[in-house]
mmCIF file of C-alpha atoms and ligand atoms in Angstrom:
data_model
loop_
_atom_site.group_PDB
_atom_site.id
_atom_site.type_symbol
_atom_site.label_atom_id
_atom_site.label_comp_id
_atom_site.label_asym_id
_atom_site.label_seq_id
_atom_site.Cartn_x
_atom_site.Cartn_y
_atom_site.Cartn_z
ATOM 1 C CA UNK R 263 16.099 48.744 -3.077
ATOM 2 C CA UNK R 264 13.668 46.877 -0.856
ATOM 3 C CA UNK R 265 15.213 43.655 0.372
ATOM 4 C CA UNK R 266 13.332 40.489 -0.523
ATOM 5 C CA UNK R 267 11.365 39.426 2.515
ATOM 6 C CA UNK R 268 12.710 36.230 4.074
ATOM 7 C CA UNK R 269 10.227 33.464 4.945
ATOM 8 C CA UNK R 270 9.963 32.481 8.605
ATOM 9 C CA UNK R 271 12.209 29.517 9.475
ATOM 10 C CA UNK R 272 10.401 26.269 8.681
ATOM 11 C CA UNK R 273 10.466 24.163 11.836
ATOM 12 C CA UNK R 274 8.456 20.997 11.245
ATOM 13 C CA UNK R 275 6.012 19.290 8.876
ATOM 14 C CA UNK R 276 4.283 17.570 11.829
ATOM 15 C CA UNK R 277 1.188 19.765 11.414
ATOM 16 C CA UNK R 278 1.535 20.556 7.705
ATOM 17 C CA UNK R 279 -1.404 19.108 5.767
ATOM 18 C CA UNK R 280 -0.854 21.325 2.723
ATOM 19 C CA UNK R 281 1.134 18.700 0.856
ATOM 20 C CA UNK R 282 3.363 15.677 1.295
ATOM 21 C CA UNK R 283 6.068 17.754 -0.395
ATOM 22 C CA UNK R 284 6.677 19.450 2.962
ATOM 23 C CA UNK R 285 8.258 16.393 4.553
ATOM 24 C CA UNK R 286 11.650 17.409 5.970
ATOM 25 C CA UNK R 287 15.014 15.581 5.898
ATOM 26 C CA UNK R 288 15.645 13.301 8.866
ATOM 27 C CA UNK R 289 18.803 13.178 10.971
ATOM 28 C CA UNK R 290 19.614 9.820 9.402
ATOM 29 C CA UNK R 291 19.457 11.343 5.926
ATOM 30 C CA UNK R 292 21.689 14.235 6.913
ATOM 31 C CA UNK R 293 24.226 11.951 8.574
ATOM 32 C CA UNK R 294 24.297 9.717 5.493
ATOM 33 C CA UNK R 295 24.949 12.715 3.251
ATOM 34 C CA UNK R 296 28.184 13.423 5.101
ATOM 35 C CA UNK R 297 29.766 10.238 3.715
ATOM 36 C CA UNK R 298 28.182 10.401 0.285
ATOM 37 C CA UNK R 299 30.152 10.033 -2.938
ATOM 38 C CA UNK R 300 31.395 13.251 -4.557
ATOM 39 C CA UNK R 301 31.711 12.471 -8.238
ATOM 40 C CA UNK R 302 30.386 14.624 -11.072
ATOM 41 C CA UNK R 303 27.096 12.975 -12.025
ATOM 42 C CA UNK R 304 26.883 14.782 -15.366
ATOM 43 C CA UNK R 305 29.831 12.621 -16.418
ATOM 44 C CA UNK R 306 28.204 9.571 -14.814
ATOM 45 C CA UNK R 307 30.963 9.467 -12.199
ATOM 46 C CA UNK R 308 28.965 9.721 -8.987
ATOM 47 C CA UNK R 309 28.648 6.357 -7.267
ATOM 48 C CA UNK R 310 25.692 7.082 -4.973
ATOM 49 C CA UNK R 311 23.727 8.690 -7.796
ATOM 50 C CA UNK R 312 24.339 5.680 -10.021
ATOM 51 C CA UNK R 313 23.407 3.300 -7.199
ATOM 52 C CA UNK R 314 20.116 5.125 -6.599
ATOM 53 C CA UNK R 315 19.263 5.191 -10.302
ATOM 54 C CA UNK R 316 19.988 1.484 -10.655
ATOM 55 C CA UNK R 317 18.124 0.592 -7.467
ATOM 56 C CA UNK R 318 14.923 2.356 -8.515
ATOM 57 C CA UNK R 319 15.175 1.074 -12.089
ATOM 58 C CA UNK R 320 15.522 -2.505 -10.798
ATOM 59 C CA UNK R 321 12.667 -1.990 -8.323
ATOM 60 C CA UNK R 322 10.404 -0.984 -11.226
ATOM 61 C CA UNK R 323 11.763 -3.617 -13.601
ATOM 62 C CA UNK R 324 13.156 -1.086 -16.091
ATOM 63 C CA UNK R 325 16.571 -1.085 -17.749
ATOM 64 C CA UNK R 326 17.734 2.335 -16.519
ATOM 65 C CA UNK R 327 16.948 5.316 -14.308
ATOM 66 C CA UNK R 328 17.805 9.012 -14.352
ATOM 67 C CA UNK R 329 18.007 11.187 -11.223
ATOM 68 C CA UNK R 330 16.113 14.415 -11.858
ATOM 69 C CA UNK R 331 15.980 17.419 -9.577
ATOM 70 C CA UNK R 332 12.171 17.447 -9.663
ATOM 71 C CA UNK R 333 9.129 15.505 -10.740
ATOM 72 C CA UNK R 334 8.254 18.290 -13.138
ATOM 73 C CA UNK R 335 11.565 17.942 -14.961
ATOM 74 C CA UNK R 336 11.254 14.159 -14.935
ATOM 75 C CA UNK R 337 7.760 14.255 -16.445
ATOM 76 C CA UNK R 338 8.578 16.873 -19.039
ATOM 77 C CA UNK R 339 11.717 15.225 -20.393
ATOM 78 C CA UNK R 340 9.967 11.846 -20.381
ATOM 79 C CA UNK R 341 7.125 13.117 -22.531
ATOM 80 C CA UNK R 342 9.520 15.046 -24.783
ATOM 81 C CA UNK R 343 11.572 11.884 -25.302
ATOM 82 C CA UNK R 344 8.499 9.935 -26.410
ATOM 83 C CA UNK R 345 7.668 12.525 -29.065
ATOM 84 C CA UNK R 346 8.958 12.830 -32.649
ATOM 85 C CA UNK R 347 7.964 15.071 -35.549
ATOM 86 C CA UNK R 348 5.095 17.375 -34.525
ATOM 87 C CA UNK R 349 2.160 17.874 -34.922
ATOM 88 C CA UNK R 350 1.354 15.432 -32.142
ATOM 89 C CA UNK R 351 -0.663 15.396 -28.921
ATOM 90 C CA UNK R 352 -0.643 13.950 -25.438
ATOM 91 C CA UNK R 353 -3.868 12.642 -23.910
ATOM 92 C CA UNK R 354 -4.258 12.936 -20.140
ATOM 93 C CA UNK R 355 -6.792 13.502 -17.360
ATOM 94 C CA UNK R 356 -7.966 17.121 -17.208
ATOM 95 C CA UNK R 357 -6.565 17.278 -13.663
ATOM 96 C CA UNK R 358 -3.165 15.837 -14.573
ATOM 97 C CA UNK R 359 -0.196 17.599 -13.036
ATOM 98 C CA UNK R 360 1.687 17.510 -16.345
ATOM 99 C CA UNK R 361 -1.145 19.613 -17.783
ATOM 100 C CA UNK R 362 -2.238 21.811 -14.877
ATOM 101 C CA UNK R 363 0.871 22.422 -12.761
ATOM 102 C CA UNK R 364 3.968 22.205 -14.961
ATOM 103 C CA UNK R 365 3.823 25.714 -16.400
ATOM 104 C CA UNK R 366 2.779 24.701 -19.941
ATOM 105 C CA UNK R 367 5.943 22.652 -20.296
ATOM 106 C CA UNK R 368 4.222 20.358 -22.786
ATOM 107 C CA UNK R 369 3.506 23.283 -25.088
ATOM 108 C CA UNK R 370 6.932 24.873 -24.709
ATOM 109 C CA UNK R 371 9.459 22.034 -24.447
ATOM 110 C CA UNK R 372 7.492 19.470 -26.442
ATOM 111 C CA UNK R 373 5.431 21.743 -28.702
ATOM 112 C CA UNK R 374 2.642 19.315 -27.995
ATOM 113 C CA UNK R 375 -1.107 19.718 -28.032
ATOM 114 C CA UNK R 376 -2.749 18.334 -24.903
ATOM 115 C CA UNK R 377 -6.077 16.531 -24.988
ATOM 116 C CA UNK R 378 -7.370 16.839 -21.404
ATOM 117 C CA UNK R 379 -10.166 14.352 -20.749
ATOM 118 C CA UNK R 380 -12.785 14.306 -17.993
ATOM 119 C CA UNK R 381 -13.129 10.718 -16.731
ATOM 120 C CA UNK R 382 -16.657 9.454 -17.385
ATOM 121 C CA UNK R 383 -16.588 7.744 -13.995
ATOM 122 C CA UNK R 384 -15.369 10.919 -12.298
ATOM 123 C CA UNK R 385 -12.236 9.268 -10.915
ATOM 124 C CA UNK R 386 -9.888 7.817 -13.534
ATOM 125 C CA UNK R 387 -9.690 7.536 -17.317
ATOM 126 C CA UNK R 388 -10.910 4.239 -18.722
ATOM 127 C CA UNK R 389 -9.899 2.742 -22.058
ATOM 128 C CA UNK R 390 -13.291 3.780 -23.392
ATOM 129 C CA UNK R 391 -12.612 7.402 -22.365
ATOM 130 C CA UNK R 392 -9.264 7.238 -24.163
ATOM 131 C CA UNK R 393 -10.670 5.628 -27.296
ATOM 132 C CA UNK R 394 -13.368 8.295 -27.429
ATOM 133 C CA UNK R 395 -10.897 11.195 -27.250
ATOM 134 C CA UNK R 396 -7.633 10.095 -28.841
ATOM 135 C CA UNK R 397 -6.566 11.462 -32.226
ATOM 136 C CA UNK R 398 -5.691 8.638 -34.654
ATOM 137 C CA UNK R 399 -2.710 9.010 -36.953
ATOM 138 C CA UNK R 400 -4.816 8.284 -40.026
ATOM 139 C CA UNK R 401 -3.458 10.855 -42.445
ATOM 140 C CA UNK R 402 -6.156 13.445 -41.686
ATOM 141 C CA UNK R 403 -4.232 16.722 -41.892
ATOM 142 C CA UNK R 404 -6.511 18.528 -39.438
ATOM 143 C CA UNK R 405 -5.460 16.814 -36.245
ATOM 144 C CA UNK R 406 -2.450 16.363 -33.980
ATOM 145 C CA UNK R 407 -2.191 12.580 -33.658
ATOM 146 C CA UNK R 408 -2.003 11.196 -30.118
ATOM 147 C CA UNK R 409 1.476 9.811 -29.455
ATOM 148 C CA UNK R 410 1.454 9.401 -25.669
ATOM 149 C CA UNK R 411 -1.135 8.617 -23.038
ATOM 150 C CA UNK R 412 0.065 10.201 -19.775
ATOM 151 C CA UNK R 413 -1.592 8.781 -16.672
ATOM 152 C CA UNK R 414 -1.073 9.656 -13.019
ATOM 153 C CA UNK R 415 -1.046 6.986 -10.315
ATOM 154 C CA UNK R 416 -2.260 8.060 -7.893
ATOM 155 C CA UNK R 417 -4.179 11.074 -9.157
ATOM 156 C CA UNK R 418 -5.962 13.019 -6.404
ATOM 157 C CA UNK R 419 -4.970 10.079 -4.249
ATOM 158 C CA UNK R 420 -7.056 7.681 -6.349
ATOM 159 C CA UNK R 421 -5.480 4.303 -7.072
ATOM 160 C CA UNK R 422 -5.620 3.339 -10.744
ATOM 161 C CA UNK R 423 -7.251 -0.099 -11.022
ATOM 162 C CA UNK R 424 -4.638 -2.522 -12.337
ATOM 163 C CA UNK R 425 -7.022 -4.240 -14.732
ATOM 164 C CA UNK R 426 -7.818 -0.890 -16.379
ATOM 165 C CA UNK R 427 -4.131 -0.095 -16.738
ATOM 166 C CA UNK R 428 -3.583 -3.465 -18.391
ATOM 167 C CA UNK R 429 -6.451 -2.838 -20.817
ATOM 168 C CA UNK R 430 -5.048 0.595 -21.689
ATOM 169 C CA UNK R 431 -1.569 -0.835 -22.141
ATOM 170 C CA UNK R 432 -2.764 -3.542 -24.528
ATOM 171 C CA UNK R 433 -4.627 -0.980 -26.608
ATOM 172 C CA UNK R 434 -1.612 1.364 -26.673
ATOM 173 C CA UNK R 435 0.564 -1.465 -27.972
ATOM 174 C CA UNK R 436 -1.966 -2.324 -30.674
ATOM 175 C CA UNK R 437 -2.087 1.327 -31.751
ATOM 176 C CA UNK R 438 1.577 2.252 -31.447
ATOM 177 C CA UNK R 439 1.096 4.720 -28.583
ATOM 178 C CA UNK R 440 3.451 5.197 -25.631
ATOM 179 C CA UNK R 441 2.254 5.091 -22.023
ATOM 180 C CA UNK R 442 3.827 7.361 -19.380
ATOM 181 C CA UNK R 443 3.098 7.404 -15.670
ATOM 182 C CA UNK R 444 3.429 10.435 -13.481
ATOM 183 C CA UNK R 445 4.284 8.421 -10.416
ATOM 184 C CA UNK R 446 4.631 11.254 -7.937
ATOM 185 C CA UNK R 447 2.668 8.978 -5.571
ATOM 186 C CA UNK R 448 3.196 5.595 -7.160
ATOM 187 C CA UNK R 449 4.707 4.387 -3.880
ATOM 188 C CA UNK R 450 1.331 5.102 -2.265
ATOM 189 C CA UNK R 451 -0.520 3.217 -4.991
ATOM 190 C CA UNK R 452 1.862 0.269 -4.837
ATOM 191 C CA UNK R 453 1.679 -0.264 -1.096
ATOM 192 C CA UNK R 454 -2.072 0.346 -0.779
ATOM 193 C CA UNK R 455 -3.079 -1.754 -3.776
ATOM 194 C CA UNK R 456 -0.464 -4.422 -3.094
ATOM 195 C CA UNK R 457 0.885 -4.041 -6.637
ATOM 196 C CA UNK R 458 4.658 -4.417 -6.896
ATOM 197 C CA UNK R 459 6.435 -1.485 -8.587
ATOM 198 C CA UNK R 460 7.747 -4.033 -11.091
ATOM 199 C CA UNK R 461 4.200 -4.681 -12.302
ATOM 200 C CA UNK R 462 3.736 -0.990 -13.013
ATOM 201 C CA UNK R 463 7.067 -1.114 -14.827
ATOM 202 C CA UNK R 464 5.699 -3.817 -17.111
ATOM 203 C CA UNK R 465 2.751 -1.603 -18.025
ATOM 204 C CA UNK R 466 4.303 1.820 -18.493
ATOM 205 C CA UNK R 467 6.998 2.698 -21.021
ATOM 206 C CA UNK R 468 8.264 5.330 -18.601
ATOM 207 C CA UNK R 469 7.552 6.245 -15.003
ATOM 208 C CA UNK R 470 8.505 9.388 -13.107
ATOM 209 C CA UNK R 471 9.003 8.121 -9.558
ATOM 210 C CA UNK R 472 9.085 10.967 -7.064
ATOM 211 C CA UNK R 473 11.350 10.730 -4.025
ATOM 212 C CA UNK R 474 10.324 14.078 -2.511
ATOM 213 C CA UNK R 475 6.668 13.408 -1.727
ATOM 214 C CA UNK R 476 5.479 10.630 0.581
ATOM 215 C CA UNK R 477 8.871 8.902 0.586
ATOM 216 C CA UNK R 478 10.244 12.030 2.236
ATOM 217 C CA UNK R 479 13.541 12.747 0.485
ATOM 218 C CA UNK R 480 14.450 16.425 0.263
ATOM 219 C CA UNK R 481 14.173 16.552 -3.511
ATOM 220 C CA UNK R 482 14.160 14.623 -6.709
ATOM 221 C CA UNK R 483 12.599 11.998 -8.858
ATOM 222 C CA UNK R 484 13.903 9.015 -10.773
ATOM 223 C CA UNK R 485 12.734 8.653 -14.353
ATOM 224 C CA UNK R 486 12.805 4.988 -15.368
ATOM 225 C CA UNK R 487 12.549 3.400 -18.810
ATOM 226 C CA UNK R 488 14.547 1.503 -21.424
ATOM 227 C CA UNK R 489 18.261 2.245 -21.629
ATOM 228 C CA UNK R 490 17.800 3.874 -25.051
ATOM 229 C CA UNK R 491 14.959 6.027 -23.691
ATOM 230 C CA UNK R 492 16.914 7.119 -20.602
ATOM 231 C CA UNK R 493 19.979 8.017 -22.683
ATOM 232 C CA UNK R 494 17.837 10.359 -24.785
ATOM 233 C CA UNK R 495 15.994 11.697 -21.738
ATOM 234 C CA UNK R 496 19.414 12.513 -20.265
ATOM 235 C CA UNK R 497 20.070 14.612 -23.362
ATOM 236 C CA UNK R 498 16.877 16.605 -22.751
ATOM 237 C CA UNK R 499 17.653 16.835 -19.052
ATOM 238 C CA UNK R 500 20.992 18.482 -19.856
ATOM 239 C CA UNK R 501 19.297 20.762 -22.405
ATOM 240 C CA UNK R 502 16.901 21.916 -19.696
ATOM 241 C CA UNK R 503 19.731 22.673 -17.290
ATOM 242 C CA UNK R 504 18.928 19.629 -15.205
ATOM 243 C CA UNK R 505 22.386 18.102 -15.199
ATOM 244 C CA UNK R 506 23.348 17.767 -11.530
ATOM 245 C CA UNK R 507 27.037 17.817 -10.565
ATOM 246 C CA UNK R 508 27.881 16.321 -7.136
ATOM 247 C CA UNK R 509 24.430 14.846 -6.534
ATOM 248 C CA UNK R 510 25.729 12.065 -4.302
ATOM 249 C CA UNK R 511 24.557 13.728 -1.101
ATOM 250 C CA UNK R 512 21.005 14.041 -2.396
ATOM 251 C CA UNK R 513 21.087 10.506 -3.732
ATOM 252 C CA UNK R 514 22.237 9.111 -0.385
ATOM 253 C CA UNK R 515 19.505 11.007 1.441
ATOM 254 C CA UNK R 516 16.926 9.598 -0.967
ATOM 255 C CA UNK R 517 18.302 6.080 -0.500
ATOM 256 C CA UNK R 518 17.962 6.414 3.273
ATOM 257 C CA UNK R 519 14.358 7.544 2.766
ATOM 258 C CA UNK R 520 13.593 4.469 0.665
ATOM 259 C CA UNK R 521 15.376 2.091 3.026
ATOM 260 C CA UNK R 522 13.518 3.508 6.038
ATOM 261 C CA UNK R 523 10.535 1.151 5.893
ATOM 262 C CA UNK R 524 8.535 3.256 3.417
ATOM 263 C CA UNK R 525 5.628 0.815 3.268
ATOM 264 C CA UNK R 526 4.638 1.113 6.922
ATOM 265 C CA UNK R 527 5.178 4.865 6.885
ATOM 266 C CA UNK R 528 2.876 5.334 3.912
ATOM 267 C CA UNK R 529 0.236 2.934 5.210
ATOM 268 C CA UNK R 530 0.046 4.943 8.443
ATOM 269 C CA UNK R 531 -0.562 8.147 6.492
ATOM 270 C CA UNK R 532 -3.250 6.357 4.476
ATOM 271 C CA UNK R 533 -4.988 5.199 7.655
ATOM 272 C CA UNK R 534 -5.112 8.775 8.902
ATOM 273 C CA UNK R 535 -6.657 9.874 5.590
ATOM 274 C CA UNK R 536 -9.177 7.028 5.666
ATOM 275 C CA UNK R 537 -10.156 8.010 9.218
ATOM 276 C CA UNK R 538 -10.687 11.637 8.202
ATOM 277 C CA UNK R 539 -12.667 10.660 5.090
ATOM 278 C CA UNK R 540 -14.969 8.523 7.252
ATOM 279 C CA UNK R 541 -15.441 11.467 9.614
ATOM 280 C CA UNK R 542 -16.270 13.794 6.726
ATOM 281 C CA UNK R 543 -18.857 11.288 5.511
ATOM 282 C CA UNK R 544 -20.260 11.032 9.040
ATOM 283 C CA UNK R 545 -20.840 14.785 9.368
ATOM 284 C CA UNK R 546 -21.970 15.265 5.766
ATOM 285 C CA UNK R 547 -18.930 16.995 4.286
ATOM 286 C CA UNK R 548 -18.813 16.034 0.572
ATOM 287 C CA UNK R 549 -15.550 14.767 -0.909
ATOM 288 C CA UNK R 550 -14.353 15.255 -4.488
ATOM 289 C CA UNK R 551 -12.910 11.768 -4.805
ATOM 290 C CA UNK R 552 -12.421 8.527 -2.857
ATOM 291 C CA UNK R 553 -9.649 8.751 -0.242
ATOM 292 C CA UNK R 554 -7.801 5.634 -1.432
ATOM 293 C CA UNK R 555 -4.408 6.755 -0.113
ATOM 294 C CA UNK R 556 -2.992 9.843 1.640
ATOM 295 C CA UNK R 557 -5.243 12.610 0.325
ATOM 296 C CA UNK R 558 -8.716 13.773 1.404
ATOM 297 C CA UNK R 559 -10.210 16.155 -1.159
ATOM 298 C CA UNK R 560 -13.071 18.167 0.345
ATOM 299 C CA UNK R 561 -15.531 19.249 -2.335
ATOM 300 C CA UNK R 562 -15.550 22.911 -1.376
ATOM 301 C CA UNK R 563 -18.019 23.890 -4.087
ATOM 302 C CA UNK R 564 -20.565 21.261 -3.127
ATOM 303 C CA UNK R 565 -20.033 22.047 0.570
ATOM 304 C CA UNK R 566 -20.258 25.789 -0.192
ATOM 305 C CA UNK R 567 -17.234 26.048 2.088
ATOM 306 C CA UNK R 568 -14.959 29.072 1.827
ATOM 307 C CA UNK R 569 -11.343 27.879 1.493
ATOM 308 C CA UNK R 570 -10.153 30.949 3.381
ATOM 309 C CA UNK R 571 -12.358 30.029 6.328
ATOM 310 C CA UNK R 572 -11.090 26.456 6.234
ATOM 311 C CA UNK R 573 -7.459 27.613 6.144
ATOM 312 C CA UNK R 574 -8.016 29.940 9.087
ATOM 313 C CA UNK R 575 -9.908 27.325 11.078
ATOM 314 C CA UNK R 576 -6.883 25.153 10.459
ATOM 315 C CA UNK R 577 -4.605 27.802 11.899
ATOM 316 C CA UNK R 578 -6.912 28.055 14.896
ATOM 317 C CA UNK R 579 -6.120 24.409 15.626
ATOM 318 C CA UNK R 580 -2.507 24.780 14.546
ATOM 319 C CA UNK R 581 -2.720 22.737 11.367
ATOM 320 C CA UNK R 582 -1.651 24.089 7.977
ATOM 321 C CA UNK R 583 -3.945 23.903 4.948
ATOM 322 C CA UNK R 584 -4.038 25.677 1.610
ATOM 323 C CA UNK R 585 -7.454 24.699 0.359
ATOM 324 C CA UNK R 586 -9.722 21.695 0.241
ATOM 325 C CA UNK R 587 -6.990 19.083 -0.137
ATOM 326 C CA UNK R 588 -5.831 17.498 3.124
ATOM 327 C CA UNK R 589 -2.471 15.808 2.494
ATOM 328 C CA UNK R 590 -1.288 13.279 5.023
ATOM 329 C CA UNK R 591 2.317 12.119 5.155
ATOM 330 C CA UNK R 592 4.461 10.092 7.535
ATOM 331 C CA UNK R 593 5.640 13.081 9.567
ATOM 332 C CA UNK R 594 2.118 14.128 10.590
ATOM 333 C CA UNK R 595 1.763 13.751 14.362
ATOM 334 C CA UNK R 596 -1.144 11.657 15.632
ATOM 335 C CA UNK R 597 -3.130 14.374 17.387
ATOM 336 C CA UNK R 598 -3.359 16.404 14.161
ATOM 337 C CA UNK R 599 -6.202 14.110 13.120
ATOM 338 C CA UNK R 600 -8.503 15.357 15.891
ATOM 339 C CA UNK R 601 -7.434 18.938 15.275
ATOM 340 C CA UNK R 602 -8.176 18.843 11.561
ATOM 341 C CA UNK R 603 -11.561 17.283 12.301
ATOM 342 C CA UNK R 604 -12.419 20.258 14.532
ATOM 343 C CA UNK R 605 -11.268 22.700 11.854
ATOM 344 C CA UNK R 606 -13.362 21.006 9.162
ATOM 345 C CA UNK R 607 -16.388 20.737 11.446
ATOM 346 C CA UNK R 608 -16.295 24.441 12.313
ATOM 347 C CA UNK R 609 -15.684 25.540 8.724
ATOM 348 C CA UNK R 610 -18.549 23.339 7.561
ATOM 349 C CA UNK R 611 -20.882 24.674 10.278
ATOM 350 C CA UNK R 612 -19.908 28.208 9.270
ATOM 351 C CA UNK R 613 -20.681 27.453 5.619
ATOM 352 C CA UNK R 614 -24.261 26.489 6.585
ATOM 353 C CA UNK R 615 -24.982 30.060 7.656
ATOM 354 C CA UNK R 616 -22.419 31.708 5.348
ATOM 355 C CA UNK R 617 -22.512 29.656 2.128
ATOM 356 C CA UNK R 618 -19.615 30.418 -0.225
ATOM 357 C CA UNK R 619 -20.618 30.250 -3.871
ATOM 358 C CA UNK R 620 -17.307 30.095 -5.686
ATOM 359 C CA UNK R 621 -18.045 31.198 -9.232
ATOM 360 C CA UNK R 622 -15.620 31.726 -12.052
ATOM 361 C CA UNK R 623 -12.242 30.012 -12.475
ATOM 362 C CA UNK R 624 -10.780 28.378 -9.408
ATOM 363 C CA UNK R 625 -8.254 30.703 -7.878
ATOM 364 C CA UNK R 626 -4.792 29.272 -7.635
ATOM 365 C CA UNK R 627 -2.992 32.058 -5.787
ATOM 366 C CA UNK R 628 -4.246 35.045 -3.861
ATOM 367 C CA UNK R 629 -2.403 38.139 -2.699
ATOM 368 C CA UNK R 630 -0.673 37.801 0.636
ATOM 369 C CA UNK R 631 -3.263 37.890 3.348
ATOM 370 C CA UNK R 632 -3.233 40.716 5.868
ATOM 371 C CA UNK R 633 -4.564 38.258 8.426
ATOM 372 C CA UNK R 634 -2.249 36.911 11.086
ATOM 373 C CA UNK R 635 -2.044 33.352 12.286
ATOM 374 C CA UNK R 636 -2.171 31.951 15.810
ATOM 375 C CA UNK R 637 1.510 32.686 16.249
ATOM 376 C CA UNK R 638 1.165 36.319 15.231
ATOM 377 C CA UNK R 639 2.800 35.679 11.838
ATOM 378 C CA UNK R 640 1.206 37.159 8.759
ATOM 379 C CA UNK R 641 -0.356 34.318 6.840
ATOM 380 C CA UNK R 642 2.049 34.069 3.961
ATOM 381 C CA UNK R 643 0.766 34.099 0.400
ATOM 382 C CA UNK R 644 -1.509 31.191 1.127
ATOM 383 C CA UNK R 645 -1.916 29.426 -2.158
ATOM 384 C CA UNK R 646 -5.456 28.394 -2.859
ATOM 385 C CA UNK R 647 -4.934 25.547 -5.283
ATOM 386 C CA UNK R 648 -7.960 24.021 -6.792
ATOM 387 C CA UNK R 649 -7.218 21.126 -4.458
HETATM 388 C C1 PLP A 1199 1.106 14.541 -9.228
HETATM 389 C C2 PLP A 1199 2.381 15.339 -9.246
HETATM 390 N N1 PLP A 1199 3.236 15.148 -10.271
HETATM 391 C C3 PLP A 1199 4.390 15.848 -10.361
HETATM 392 C C4 PLP A 1199 4.727 16.768 -9.395
HETATM 393 C C5 PLP A 1199 5.979 17.561 -9.566
HETATM 394 O O1 PLP A 1199 6.953 17.286 -8.640
HETATM 395 P P1 PLP A 1199 7.986 18.449 -8.280
HETATM 396 O O2 PLP A 1199 7.273 19.348 -7.345
HETATM 397 O O3 PLP A 1199 9.122 17.720 -7.637
HETATM 398 O O4 PLP A 1199 8.337 19.131 -9.566
HETATM 399 C C6 PLP A 1199 3.867 16.982 -8.294
HETATM 400 C C7 PLP A 1199 4.171 17.958 -7.229
HETATM 401 O O5 PLP A 1199 5.093 18.116 -6.624
HETATM 402 C C8 PLP A 1199 2.667 16.256 -8.228
HETATM 403 O O6 PLP A 1199 1.801 16.444 -7.220
HETATM 404 C C1 LIG A 1200 0.949 21.611 -6.121
HETATM 405 C C2 LIG A 1200 1.751 20.471 -6.679
HETATM 406 O O1 LIG A 1200 2.696 20.935 -7.626
HETATM 407 C C3 LIG A 1200 2.521 19.700 -5.661
HETATM 408 N N1 LIG A 1200 3.016 18.569 -6.370
HETATM 409 C C4 LIG A 1200 1.651 19.229 -4.507
HETATM 410 O O2 LIG A 1200 1.046 18.184 -4.626
HETATM 411 O O3 LIG A 1200 1.585 19.887 -3.511
#
């Protein structure tokens, strides 16, 4: 039997622009884990887990929180908890993670139809977009009435304008719809927009607040909502095998991440992204969306830039990419900015003489490349997300 190949040891995220999920645990987190509580969290007996859940719930102004092993689980059980008696549907942005990257969880766990909507302004769904596409519960037996509007803040790094969220919220209340936020990067939105998490908590019925992205904890998300909602979400979490036993160590590591001056750390990553976006504009590289926070999305199609070339130019300058999304995070070292600029410049110059017309569906994965990187390692199965 061939042994499963082992990945090379992961050393540092300092040059890893593939995603902010690659942030690695700090020494302080690891040291804190040593003295973490050791209760069984399924029975609600782990002190550090309970402290983390209560801290994040209070921060967002919600009654309760639930520690989930991932943002995917947190989103999926949140949306399932909002839903009763199919047929029903969830309306979201066509790029929403809950629709594009959670393995059809909405169809399988929630048996929900999804109404993916393209924002008319190209960046975020407005109330008018929602009104135009939602399915009213008016007794018409053909449709699957919209029960939940699931928004993402940030989505593609774009900050949702607060006034639009407030308009959407008011309309949802008038029409008996629930409002969920995939807050994988809500910390980024909050600090950049200067909107307290509590204000988002007043708008959304539930928020999935990721700890493992820009905040830098090793794993996890906190789902926040009313106490009644969280109790039911806990039921679905257990059903999905998400009950975590001695989660105190993970909870302590996440608490250290939050306590470690997250605002300044995120603002630094945003400034790096803003600098790169300005450079791209300067040299004529088109972007898919405004770089409000930590992401720069190069519009590969418009640039006729081959993602493979971009990835390999990245390796030439010892920065890791997996497509057109450049993801900054607090562990990125300063000189990466100049290196990624060189990689983008060279890939863009190359595209002028070797235009890449990507037709057909955007590839998500490709077979492991036979190419080798600057260190002589085979480039692992470099995932070409649509990002
Ligand atoms: C916007 C968004 N939502 C949710 C998730 C899911 O989080 P996790 O990877 O922890 O399941 C991710 C990716 O990690 C994401 O980018
Ligand atoms: C790909 C996606 O699942 C992941 N959340 C990321 O942003 O990298």
